Structure formats: structure tokens, C-alpha cells
């Protein structure tokens, strides 16, 4: 029995995700939308990720932000070995991985004295109170004044109804020994048998059915880490804010920008109740009740420093944005708690059309005669919504783009090389946004061939064939070279028309 795992699932690696909320430019954009000064992340800066999992986010962000020194820890040595292997394949010099626990990290001599950003995604709900205290101590000692923290966690009241389901699963898994995956499968099947037996817990909580159905289809590596740890605590936002206050942190806002837009999430009565509440953290707690929040992605600051109106406007004016989705795929709709909301055609369409021509500053966008003039409040709201929708990205300063491009090219080459064998990595790095852009395996194979002079279709087929793989159309695997090549050609033509222009604008192709 090992002790280093502290009750955390360690016999199965976590998924290889990239989380854009960890992006320096996005975090500073959240600060800006809340009228707060962020740390200078365009100059030399230091960034730390606590519990980095497979290290994909940190590796990608380090390649896309070579001016920032990235340090990341995760006590699972297999994950850190994998993260270091990717850093070595990409030749990224500004990234450092440690297989330390949170308590050990405090004593690592190679760390910078203090960080501008510390991020922890999917950690705080899955560790013991003792480990949370180590994290708070690390934040207290190692975050610079003016530095920011990104933290995500499971939230109450949204998790309340499903807490007994998690208990049912872990109790069942605890009655067995051996590898975790078969135990998860058995626990899920057991919960299913309880549901089929019409246990009142299931029949009287109708919201559980869709959650349980979705859960059954999720990768076991994800379920293991999400549900099967010894520690698992959903929090009220006020309780997290109180713990982080010990590290001198104060709440800034949610990095999930659409969640802060009242018009799409709260009805008039709800808005009135929130308006009457003067305390920002209590207001967030009430908001979580209004929308039955399950997961929060929040930004905190050590020492809030509000912008003046001129200093905020100076940043807004020169801030550059880029479209990261093909223009034709951007619907003028967003999803909020109240349902789908239509965006105002005359405001959003011209902005998106200008961005479809390439990244542009706010100043340049509003200089375009097609774009409707907006007052500052509406302008900030519009860009908050566009970034929150995930289609538009705030960009770091263009001055160092060439240096970023050198590193992202090497990182993307390492990722697309891996695509020859696996579809594990689903993001490429952009020197324009300093962030990740979704790219499935086929897009990666096409992109890799672009640079080699080979026919992308033939090359992609050669890769799939070497692994005995075939394409699937209408649910059926295609037989023979001809059918597979024809289907690949179709996919490539679509890729060239839709995705490739975006990859070009983002400095990826
Ligand atoms: C749910 S995963 C999230 C990983 C990563 N942040 C992501 O989002 O992909 C939580 C991670 O925290 C790590 N972890 C848990 N307890 C830890 C501790 N005490 N010290 C260091 N890492 C820990 C686990 O090994 C795991 O990789």
C-alpha cells in the first residue's frame, strides 16, 4: 500500500486535456472585464500550475508564451514523465515539471521566489483538508502581490442531488480490491441495478437520470479521477473565498465569462435580488443558487488594484482579438441558464466579419465603417460575450509574436508527429492567441503533410493504413483504398475551405 497518493487515484493516468481558462491572456482579460489591473504577462513572468495532470495545458502554454517561465507539479510520476517527454520532443526550454506533492513543492529550491500566476484546475474538490491547507500556504508564500490565481472546483448547490450517487459508487468500489477500471465498471452497473429496482432516490430525483446516462459513457480515466478519490468535496463559493482569504486573496470574477452575463442567466426578479446584495461573494453564492451551479472557474487576486477609467480604456483600445472558429460556424446565439439567447445582429455580425479577415485591435475593429459605434459599457459586454462563447480569443502583445511562433511551430510539430500513433492530443498552440486551438487527429495529419510537400490525403491514408485503421462513414467502416481515399479527399476539401484559413490566421499553418 503506497502512502504518497494520499487517497488520490493513482493507478490510472488522467485525460490529456487542454483548458483554455489557464491561458495568461485570457486570465488578464477576465481581470480587465472586472476593472482590475492584472500582472504584466507580456514581459518576463512566472507561472505555476498545481496538479498539472498530464501537463498538456502547461506544455502548450509554455510553447505559446516563451516570455513566461512555467513550473508545474503533479505527484503522479507517470504523468510527470509523460509531461517531460512532450516538453523534450517540442524542445520547450521555459517549462519545468516536478513530481512533488503540494507540501513538497514548498521546499523545491529550483522554483522562482514568487509567481505572477498560480493555476489549479480540477484539484481543490478532490484533495484532503490538509492538502488544501498546503495549497493555501503555497499561495500565501509564493504568489506576488498583484498576482492572480485561477481555481476551479465542484460547487454547491449544483452537486447536492448527486452527492449520494457518488457515495453509492465509491462504497461499492470499496467492497472490491484490484485494478480501478473493473471496479468502476462494476460500481456503475450496481448503481444501474439500483435505478432499475426503482430506488426512490432515483425516482424522486429526476435530474439524476441524464447525469447518470452521461456518466456511463465517459472515459473510465476521467470517472476514476472525478468520482473515485477518497476526498471529494463540492464547495459553496463563499467557503472557498474564506479559505483563500487566508492567503490574502480576494475574489475577482468567473473565467467562464458567459456565466457573469445576467441577461442570459437570470430573470428580472433574480437580477433584482442580486442587485440588492452589496457583498460580492454573497452575491456569487446567491447567483449559484439561481443557476444551480455545479462547477466554478474563478479568478482571485492578491491585492486588488482597480483600473482608472483612462487606464482601462487604453488597454481596451489596443487589445487584439482573434477569431478561432471558422466564421460560417459562429452562430449569433449563446447558451445561458435561461436557455438560448439571440445576439443582436447589427452589433455582433459586423465585428465577427471584421475578425474573419484576421486578428484586429478594438481600435481597428471600430474604425471599420461597417461596425456600429458602441458606448464603452456595451463594447466591453460584447467582447466579454464573444470571448465567453469561445469563438473569439484575446491576444497577447503582437510585439513578440515571431518568438512565440518559433516555439509553437516546434510544439505543433511534436503534437502532429504523435498524431501518427494516437489521438490523445487534441490541441495545437497559436502564437497569435498564446493559447490552444482545438485540432482533431485528422486536422493534425493534414497540417503535418502541408509542411512536408506530400499529398496530405495520401499521407493521412498511409498513416491510418500502417495501423490497420479505416475510415467510418454512416456508421460503417469503409473497405479498400479507393473508398477510404475518396472519403479522405472529401474531408480534406472541407478542411481546406473551413479550418485551414483559421489555422493560417492563428499562425498554426
Ligand atoms: C482531476 S486531475 C486534474 C489534472 C489537471 N489539472 C487537468 O485538469 O488536466 C487532479 C490531479 O491532481 C494530482 N494530485 C492530487 N493530489 C495531489 C497532491 N497532494 N500533490 C500533487 N498532485 C496531486 C493528481 O495526480 C491528478 O493528476
Coordinates of N, CA and C in Angstrom, one line a residue, residues 222-432:
X222 N -11.4 9.4 -16.8 CA -12.0 10.6 -16.3 C -12.8 10.3 -15.0
X223 N -13.7 9.2 -15.1 CA -14.5 8.9 -14.0 C -13.7 8.6 -12.7
X224 N -12.6 7.9 -12.9 CA -11.7 7.5 -11.8 C -11.3 8.7 -11.0
X225 N -10.9 9.8 -11.8 CA -10.4 11.0 -11.1 C -11.5 11.9 -10.6
X226 N -12.6 11.8 -11.3 CA -13.7 12.7 -10.9 C -14.5 12.2 -9.7
X227 N -14.7 10.8 -9.6 CA -15.6 10.3 -8.6 C -14.9 9.4 -7.6
X228 N -13.8 8.8 -7.9 CA -13.4 7.7 -7.1 C -12.2 8.0 -6.1
X229 N -11.9 9.2 -5.9 CA -10.9 9.6 -4.9 C -11.5 9.4 -3.5
X230 N -10.6 9.3 -2.5 CA -11.0 9.2 -1.2 C -11.7 10.6 -0.8
X231 N -11.1 11.7 -1.2 CA -11.6 13.0 -0.9 C -12.4 13.6 -2.1
X232 N -13.5 14.1 -1.8 CA -14.3 14.7 -2.9 C -15.3 15.7 -2.2
X233 N -15.1 16.9 -2.4 CA -15.9 17.9 -1.6 C -16.4 19.0 -2.6
X234 N -17.7 19.1 -2.8 CA -18.2 20.3 -3.5 C -18.3 21.4 -2.5
X235 N -18.0 22.7 -3.0 CA -17.9 23.8 -2.1 C -19.0 24.9 -2.5
X236 N -19.4 25.6 -1.5 CA -20.0 26.9 -1.7 C -18.9 27.9 -2.0
X237 N -19.2 28.8 -3.0 CA -18.2 29.8 -3.3 C -17.7 30.5 -2.1
X238 N -18.6 30.8 -1.2 CA -18.2 31.6 0.0 C -17.1 30.9 0.8
X239 N -17.2 29.5 0.9 CA -16.3 28.8 1.7 C -14.9 28.7 1.0
X240 N -14.9 28.7 -0.3 CA -13.6 28.7 -1.0 C -13.0 30.1 -0.8
X241 N -13.8 31.1 -0.9 CA -13.3 32.5 -0.8 C -12.7 32.7 0.6
X242 N -13.4 32.1 1.6 CA -12.9 32.2 3.0 C -11.6 31.5 3.2
X243 N -11.4 30.3 2.6 CA -10.1 29.6 2.7 C -9.0 30.4 2.0
X244 N -9.3 31.0 0.9 CA -8.3 31.7 0.1 C -8.0 33.1 0.7
X245 N -8.9 33.6 1.5 CA -8.6 34.9 2.2 C -7.4 34.7 3.1
X246 N -7.2 33.5 3.6 CA -6.0 33.3 4.5 C -4.7 33.5 3.7
X247 N -4.8 33.4 2.4 CA -3.6 33.7 1.5 C -3.6 35.1 1.0
X248 N -4.5 35.9 1.6 CA -4.7 37.3 1.2 C -5.3 37.5 -0.2
X249 N -6.1 36.5 -0.6 CA -6.7 36.6 -1.9 C -8.1 37.1 -1.8
X250 N -8.5 37.9 -2.9 CA -9.9 38.3 -2.9 C -10.4 37.9 -4.3
X251 N -11.8 37.7 -4.3 CA -12.5 37.2 -5.5 C -12.5 38.3 -6.5
X252 N -12.2 37.9 -7.8 CA -12.3 38.9 -8.9 C -13.6 38.6 -9.7
X253 N -13.6 37.4 -10.3 CA -14.8 37.0 -11.1 C -14.6 35.7 -11.7
X254 N -15.6 35.3 -12.5 CA -15.5 33.9 -13.1 C -14.8 34.0 -14.5
X255 N -13.9 33.0 -14.7 CA -13.3 32.9 -16.0 C -14.2 32.4 -17.1
X256 N -15.4 31.8 -16.6 CA -16.4 31.4 -17.5 C -17.3 32.6 -17.8
X257 N -16.8 33.4 -18.8 CA -17.4 34.8 -18.9 C -18.9 34.9 -19.2
X258 N -19.4 33.9 -19.8 CA -20.9 33.9 -20.1 C -21.7 33.8 -18.8
X259 N -21.1 33.1 -17.8 CA -21.8 32.9 -16.6 C -22.1 34.2 -15.8
X260 N -21.3 35.2 -16.2 CA -21.4 36.5 -15.5 C -22.4 37.4 -16.2
X261 N -23.0 37.0 -17.4 CA -23.9 37.9 -18.1 C -25.3 37.7 -17.6
X262 N -25.8 38.6 -16.9 CA -27.1 38.5 -16.2 C -28.2 38.2 -17.2
X263 N -28.2 39.0 -18.3 CA -29.3 38.9 -19.2 C -29.6 37.5 -19.7
X264 N -28.6 36.7 -19.8 CA -28.8 35.3 -20.4 C -29.0 34.2 -19.3
X265 N -28.7 34.7 -18.0 CA -28.8 33.7 -17.0 C -29.9 33.9 -15.9
X266 N -30.3 35.2 -15.7 CA -31.1 35.5 -14.6 C -32.4 36.2 -15.1
X267 N -33.5 35.9 -14.5 CA -34.7 36.6 -14.9 C -34.8 37.9 -14.1
X268 N -35.8 38.7 -14.3 CA -35.8 40.1 -13.7 C -35.8 40.0 -12.2
X269 N -36.6 39.1 -11.7 CA -36.7 39.0 -10.2 C -35.4 38.6 -9.6
X270 N -34.7 37.6 -10.3 CA -33.4 37.2 -9.8 C -32.4 38.3 -9.8
X271 N -32.4 39.0 -10.9 CA -31.5 40.2 -11.0 C -31.7 41.2 -9.9
X272 N -33.0 41.4 -9.6 CA -33.3 42.4 -8.5 C -32.8 41.9 -7.2
X273 N -32.9 40.6 -6.9 CA -32.4 40.1 -5.6 C -30.9 40.3 -5.6
X274 N -30.2 40.0 -6.7 CA -28.7 40.1 -6.7 C -28.3 41.6 -6.5
X275 N -29.0 42.4 -7.2 CA -28.7 43.9 -7.2 C -28.8 44.4 -5.7
X276 N -29.7 43.9 -5.0 CA -29.9 44.4 -3.6 C -28.8 43.8 -2.6
X277 N -27.9 42.9 -3.1 CA -27.0 42.3 -2.2 C -25.6 43.0 -2.4
X278 N -25.1 43.7 -1.4 CA -23.9 44.5 -1.6 C -22.6 43.7 -1.6
X279 N -22.6 42.5 -1.0 CA -21.3 41.8 -0.8 C -21.1 40.9 -2.1
X280 N -19.9 41.1 -2.7 CA -19.7 40.4 -4.0 C -19.7 38.9 -3.8
X281 N -19.1 38.3 -2.7 CA -19.1 36.9 -2.6 C -20.5 36.3 -2.3
X282 N -21.2 37.0 -1.4 CA -22.6 36.6 -1.1 C -23.4 36.6 -2.4
X283 N -23.1 37.7 -3.2 CA -23.9 37.8 -4.5 C -23.6 36.5 -5.4
X284 N -22.3 36.1 -5.4 CA -22.0 34.9 -6.2 C -22.7 33.7 -5.6
X285 N -22.7 33.6 -4.3 CA -23.4 32.5 -3.7 C -24.9 32.4 -4.1
X286 N -25.5 33.6 -4.1 CA -26.9 33.7 -4.5 C -27.1 33.3 -6.0
X287 N -26.1 33.8 -6.8 CA -26.1 33.5 -8.2 C -26.1 32.0 -8.4
X288 N -25.2 31.3 -7.6 CA -25.1 29.9 -7.7 C -26.4 29.2 -7.4
X289 N -27.1 29.7 -6.5 CA -28.5 29.2 -6.2 C -29.4 29.4 -7.4
X290 N -29.3 30.6 -8.0 CA -30.2 30.9 -9.1 C -30.0 30.0 -10.3
X291 N -28.7 29.6 -10.5 CA -28.5 28.8 -11.7 C -28.1 27.3 -11.3
X292 N -28.2 27.0 -10.1 CA -27.9 25.6 -9.6 C -26.5 25.2 -10.0
X293 N -25.5 26.1 -9.7 CA -24.1 26.0 -10.2 C -23.5 24.7 -9.7
X294 N -22.8 24.0 -10.7 CA -22.1 22.7 -10.3 C -20.6 22.8 -10.3
X295 N -20.1 23.8 -11.1 CA -18.6 23.8 -11.3 C -18.3 25.3 -11.5
X296 N -17.3 25.8 -10.7 CA -16.9 27.2 -10.8 C -15.5 27.2 -11.3
X297 N -15.2 28.3 -12.1 CA -13.9 28.5 -12.7 C -13.6 30.0 -12.3
X298 N -12.9 30.2 -11.2 CA -12.8 31.6 -10.7 C -11.4 32.2 -10.7
X299 N -11.3 33.5 -10.7 CA -10.1 34.2 -10.7 C -10.0 35.0 -9.4
X300 N -8.9 34.9 -8.7 CA -8.7 35.7 -7.4 C -7.4 36.5 -7.6
X301 N -7.3 37.5 -6.8 CA -6.1 38.4 -6.9 C -5.5 38.6 -5.5
X302 N -4.2 38.7 -5.4 CA -3.6 39.1 -4.1 C -3.3 40.6 -4.2
X303 N -4.3 41.3 -3.7 CA -4.1 42.8 -3.7 C -4.8 43.4 -4.9
X304 N -6.1 43.7 -4.8 CA -6.8 44.2 -5.9 C -6.4 45.6 -6.2
X305 N -6.1 45.9 -7.4 CA -5.7 47.3 -7.8 C -6.7 47.7 -9.0
X306 N -7.7 48.5 -8.7 CA -8.7 48.8 -9.8 C -8.0 49.7 -10.8
X307 N -8.5 49.5 -12.1 CA -8.1 50.4 -13.1 C -8.8 51.8 -12.9
X308 N -8.2 52.8 -13.4 CA -8.9 54.1 -13.6 C -9.6 54.0 -14.9
X309 N -10.6 54.8 -15.2 CA -11.2 54.8 -16.5 C -10.2 54.9 -17.6
X310 N -9.3 56.0 -17.6 CA -8.4 56.1 -18.7 C -7.4 54.9 -18.9
X311 N -7.0 54.3 -17.7 CA -6.0 53.2 -17.9 C -6.7 52.0 -18.5
X312 N -8.0 51.7 -18.1 CA -8.7 50.6 -18.6 C -9.0 50.8 -20.1
X313 N -9.4 52.0 -20.5 CA -9.7 52.3 -21.9 C -8.4 52.2 -22.8
X314 N -7.3 52.6 -22.2 CA -6.1 52.5 -23.0 C -5.8 51.0 -23.4
X315 N -6.0 50.1 -22.4 CA -5.8 48.7 -22.7 C -6.8 48.2 -23.7
X316 N -8.1 48.5 -23.4 CA -9.1 48.0 -24.3 C -8.8 48.5 -25.8
X317 N -8.4 49.7 -26.0 CA -8.3 50.3 -27.3 C -7.3 49.4 -28.1
X318 N -6.2 49.0 -27.4 CA -5.1 48.4 -28.2 C -5.1 46.8 -28.1
X319 N -6.2 46.3 -27.4 CA -6.3 44.9 -27.2 C -6.7 44.3 -28.5
X320 N -5.9 43.2 -28.9 CA -6.2 42.5 -30.1 C -7.0 41.2 -29.9
X321 N -7.9 41.0 -30.8 CA -8.8 39.8 -30.7 C -8.6 39.0 -32.0
X322 N -8.8 37.6 -31.8 CA -8.7 36.8 -33.0 C -9.9 35.8 -33.0
X323 N -10.4 35.5 -34.2 CA -11.5 34.5 -34.3 C -10.8 33.2 -34.4
X324 N -11.3 32.2 -33.6 CA -10.7 30.9 -33.6 C -11.6 29.8 -34.1
X325 N -12.8 30.2 -34.6 CA -13.7 29.3 -35.2 C -14.0 29.8 -36.6
X326 N -14.1 28.9 -37.6 CA -14.5 29.4 -39.0 C -15.7 30.3 -38.9
X327 N -15.7 31.4 -39.5 CA -16.8 32.4 -39.4 C -18.1 31.8 -39.7
X328 N -18.2 30.9 -40.7 CA -19.5 30.3 -41.0 C -20.1 29.4 -39.9
X329 N -19.2 29.0 -39.0 CA -19.7 28.1 -37.9 C -20.0 28.9 -36.6
X330 N -19.9 30.3 -36.7 CA -20.2 31.0 -35.5 C -21.7 31.5 -35.6
X331 N -22.5 30.9 -34.8 CA -23.9 31.3 -34.8 C -24.1 32.5 -33.9
X332 N -25.0 33.4 -34.2 CA -25.3 34.5 -33.3 C -26.2 34.2 -32.2
X333 N -25.8 33.1 -31.5 CA -26.6 32.6 -30.3 C -25.6 32.2 -29.2
X334 N -26.0 32.4 -28.0 CA -25.3 31.9 -26.9 C -26.2 31.2 -25.9
X335 N -25.6 30.3 -25.2 CA -26.4 29.5 -24.2 C -26.2 30.0 -22.8
X336 N -27.3 30.3 -22.1 CA -27.2 30.7 -20.7 C -28.2 29.8 -19.9
X337 N -28.3 30.1 -18.6 CA -29.2 29.3 -17.8 C -30.6 29.4 -18.2
X338 N -31.0 30.6 -18.8 CA -32.4 30.8 -19.2 C -32.7 30.1 -20.6
X339 N -31.6 29.5 -21.2 CA -31.8 28.9 -22.5 C -31.0 29.6 -23.5
X340 N -31.3 29.4 -24.8 CA -30.5 30.0 -25.9 C -30.9 31.5 -26.1
X341 N -29.9 32.4 -26.2 CA -30.2 33.8 -26.4 C -29.7 34.2 -27.8
X342 N -30.4 35.0 -28.4 CA -30.0 35.6 -29.8 C -29.2 36.8 -29.5
X343 N -28.0 36.9 -30.2 CA -27.2 38.1 -30.1 C -27.7 39.1 -31.2
X344 N -27.5 40.4 -30.8 CA -28.0 41.4 -31.7 C -27.2 41.5 -33.0
X345 N -27.9 41.2 -34.1 CA -27.3 41.1 -35.5 C -26.4 42.3 -35.8
X346 N -27.0 43.5 -35.6 CA -26.3 44.7 -36.1 C -25.1 45.0 -35.2
X347 N -25.0 44.4 -34.0 CA -23.8 44.7 -33.2 C -22.7 43.6 -33.5
X348 N -23.1 42.3 -33.5 CA -22.1 41.2 -33.5 C -21.7 40.8 -34.9
X349 N -22.6 40.9 -35.9 CA -22.3 40.4 -37.2 C -21.1 41.2 -37.8
X350 N -21.1 42.5 -37.8 CA -20.0 43.3 -38.4 C -18.7 43.0 -37.6
X351 N -18.7 42.9 -36.3 CA -17.5 42.6 -35.6 C -16.9 41.3 -36.0
X352 N -17.7 40.3 -36.1 CA -17.3 39.0 -36.5 C -16.7 39.0 -37.9
X353 N -17.4 39.8 -38.8 CA -17.0 39.8 -40.2 C -15.6 40.5 -40.3
X354 N -15.4 41.5 -39.4 CA -14.0 42.1 -39.5 C -13.0 41.1 -39.0
X355 N -13.3 40.4 -37.9 CA -12.4 39.5 -37.3 C -12.1 38.3 -38.3
X356 N -13.1 38.0 -39.1 CA -12.9 36.9 -40.1 C -11.8 37.2 -41.1
X357 N -11.4 38.5 -41.2 CA -10.3 38.9 -42.1 C -9.0 38.7 -41.4
X358 N -9.0 38.6 -40.1 CA -7.7 38.4 -39.4 C -7.8 39.1 -38.0
X359 N -6.8 38.8 -37.1 CA -6.9 39.4 -35.8 C -6.8 40.9 -35.9
X360 N -7.5 41.6 -35.0 CA -7.6 43.1 -35.1 C -7.8 43.6 -33.7
X361 N -7.3 44.9 -33.5 CA -7.4 45.5 -32.2 C -8.9 46.1 -32.1
X362 N -9.3 46.5 -30.9 CA -10.6 47.1 -30.8 C -10.6 48.4 -31.6
X363 N -9.5 49.1 -31.6 CA -9.5 50.4 -32.3 C -9.7 50.1 -33.8
X364 N -9.0 49.1 -34.4 CA -9.1 48.8 -35.8 C -10.5 48.3 -36.1
X365 N -11.1 47.5 -35.2 CA -12.4 46.9 -35.5 C -13.5 48.1 -35.6
X366 N -13.4 49.0 -34.6 CA -14.4 50.1 -34.7 C -14.1 51.2 -35.7
X367 N -12.9 51.1 -36.3 CA -12.6 52.1 -37.4 C -13.2 51.6 -38.7
X368 N -13.6 50.3 -38.7 CA -14.2 49.8 -39.9 C -15.6 50.4 -40.1
X369 N -15.9 50.9 -41.2 CA -17.2 51.6 -41.4 C -18.4 50.7 -41.2
X370 N -18.3 49.4 -41.3 CA -19.5 48.5 -41.1 C -19.8 48.3 -39.7
X371 N -18.9 48.6 -38.8 CA -19.1 48.3 -37.4 C -19.8 49.4 -36.7
X372 N -20.9 49.1 -36.0 CA -21.7 50.1 -35.3 C -21.0 50.6 -34.1
X373 N -20.9 51.9 -33.9 CA -20.3 52.5 -32.7 C -21.1 52.1 -31.5
X374 N -20.3 51.8 -30.4 CA -20.9 51.3 -29.2 C -20.4 52.2 -28.0
X375 N -21.2 52.4 -27.0 CA -20.6 53.1 -25.8 C -19.7 52.0 -25.1
X376 N -18.9 52.5 -24.2 CA -17.9 51.6 -23.6 C -18.5 50.4 -22.9
X377 N -19.6 50.7 -22.2 CA -20.2 49.6 -21.5 C -20.6 48.5 -22.4
X378 N -21.3 48.9 -23.5 CA -21.8 47.9 -24.5 C -20.6 47.2 -25.2
X379 N -19.6 47.9 -25.5 CA -18.4 47.4 -26.1 C -17.8 46.3 -25.3
X380 N -17.6 46.6 -24.0 CA -17.0 45.6 -23.1 C -17.9 44.4 -22.9
X381 N -19.2 44.6 -22.9 CA -20.1 43.5 -22.7 C -20.0 42.6 -24.0
X382 N -19.9 43.3 -25.2 CA -19.9 42.5 -26.4 C -18.7 41.6 -26.5
X383 N -17.5 42.1 -26.1 CA -16.3 41.3 -26.2 C -16.3 40.3 -25.1
X384 N -16.8 40.6 -24.0 CA -17.0 39.6 -22.9 C -17.8 38.4 -23.4
X385 N -18.9 38.7 -24.1 CA -19.7 37.6 -24.7 C -19.0 36.8 -25.8
X386 N -18.3 37.6 -26.7 CA -17.6 36.9 -27.8 C -16.5 35.9 -27.2
X387 N -15.8 36.4 -26.2 CA -14.7 35.6 -25.7 C -15.4 34.5 -24.9
X388 N -16.4 34.8 -24.1 CA -17.1 33.8 -23.3 C -17.7 32.6 -24.2
X389 N -18.1 33.0 -25.4 CA -18.7 32.0 -26.3 C -17.6 31.0 -26.8
X390 N -16.3 31.4 -26.6 CA -15.2 30.5 -27.1 C -14.8 30.7 -28.5
X391 N -15.5 31.5 -29.3 CA -15.2 31.7 -30.7 C -14.1 32.8 -30.9
X392 N -14.0 33.7 -29.9 CA -13.0 34.8 -30.1 C -12.1 34.8 -28.9
X393 N -10.8 35.1 -29.2 CA -9.8 35.0 -28.2 C -9.0 36.3 -28.0
X394 N -8.8 36.7 -26.7 CA -8.0 37.9 -26.6 C -6.5 37.5 -26.8
X395 N -5.7 38.4 -27.4 CA -4.4 38.0 -27.8 C -3.3 38.8 -26.9
X396 N -2.2 38.2 -26.7 CA -1.1 38.9 -26.0 C -0.5 39.9 -27.0
X397 N 0.4 40.7 -26.5 CA 1.0 41.8 -27.4 C 1.6 41.2 -28.6
X398 N 1.4 41.9 -29.8 CA 1.9 41.3 -31.0 C 3.5 41.4 -31.1
X399 N 4.1 42.2 -30.2 CA 5.5 42.5 -30.5 C 6.4 41.3 -30.4
X400 N 6.0 40.3 -29.6 CA 6.9 39.1 -29.5 C 6.3 37.9 -30.3
X401 N 5.5 38.2 -31.3 CA 4.8 37.1 -32.0 C 5.8 36.1 -32.7
X402 N 6.9 36.7 -33.3 CA 7.9 35.9 -34.0 C 8.5 34.9 -33.0
X403 N 8.9 35.4 -31.8 CA 9.5 34.4 -30.9 C 8.5 33.4 -30.5
X404 N 7.2 33.7 -30.3 CA 6.2 32.7 -30.0 C 6.1 31.7 -31.1
X405 N 6.1 32.2 -32.3 CA 5.9 31.3 -33.5 C 6.9 30.3 -33.6
X406 N 8.2 30.7 -33.3 CA 9.3 29.7 -33.3 C 9.0 28.5 -32.4
X407 N 8.5 28.8 -31.2 CA 8.2 27.8 -30.2 C 7.0 27.0 -30.5
X408 N 5.9 27.7 -31.0 CA 4.7 26.9 -31.2 C 4.9 26.0 -32.4
X409 N 5.7 26.4 -33.4 CA 6.0 25.6 -34.6 C 6.6 24.2 -34.1
X410 N 7.6 24.3 -33.2 CA 8.2 23.1 -32.7 C 7.2 22.3 -31.9
X411 N 6.4 23.0 -31.1 CA 5.4 22.2 -30.2 C 4.4 21.5 -31.1
X412 N 3.9 22.3 -32.1 CA 2.9 21.7 -33.0 C 3.5 20.5 -33.8
X413 N 4.8 20.6 -34.2 CA 5.4 19.5 -34.9 C 5.4 18.3 -34.0
X414 N 5.7 18.5 -32.8 CA 5.8 17.3 -31.8 C 4.4 16.7 -31.7
X415 N 3.4 17.6 -31.6 CA 2.0 17.0 -31.4 C 1.5 16.3 -32.7
X416 N 1.8 16.9 -33.8 CA 1.3 16.3 -35.1 C 2.1 15.0 -35.4
X417 N 3.3 14.9 -34.9 CA 4.1 13.7 -35.0 C 3.4 12.6 -34.2
X418 N 3.0 13.0 -33.0 CA 2.3 12.0 -32.2 C 1.0 11.5 -32.8
X419 N 0.3 12.4 -33.6 CA -1.0 12.0 -34.2 C -0.8 10.8 -35.1
X420 N 0.4 10.5 -35.5 CA 0.6 9.4 -36.4 C 0.3 8.1 -35.6
X421 N 0.4 8.2 -34.3 CA 0.2 7.0 -33.5 C -1.0 7.0 -32.6
X422 N -1.5 8.2 -32.2 CA -2.6 8.3 -31.2 C -3.4 9.5 -31.4
X423 N -4.6 9.5 -30.9 CA -5.4 10.8 -31.0 C -5.5 11.4 -29.6
X424 N -4.5 11.2 -28.7 CA -4.5 11.6 -27.4 C -4.5 13.2 -27.3
X425 N -3.7 13.8 -28.1 CA -3.6 15.3 -28.0 C -4.5 16.0 -29.0
X426 N -5.4 16.8 -28.6 CA -6.4 17.4 -29.4 C -6.3 18.9 -29.6
X427 N -5.2 19.5 -29.2 CA -5.0 20.9 -29.3 C -3.6 21.3 -29.9
X428 N -3.6 22.4 -30.7 CA -2.3 22.9 -31.2 C -2.1 24.3 -30.6
X429 N -0.9 24.8 -30.6 CA -0.6 26.1 -30.0 C -0.6 27.2 -31.0
X430 N -1.2 28.4 -30.6 CA -1.2 29.5 -31.5 C -0.3 30.6 -31.0
X431 N 0.7 31.1 -31.8 CA 1.5 32.3 -31.4 C 0.7 33.6 -31.4
X432 N -0.5 33.6 -32.0 CA -1.3 34.8 -32.1 C -2.1 35.0 -30.8

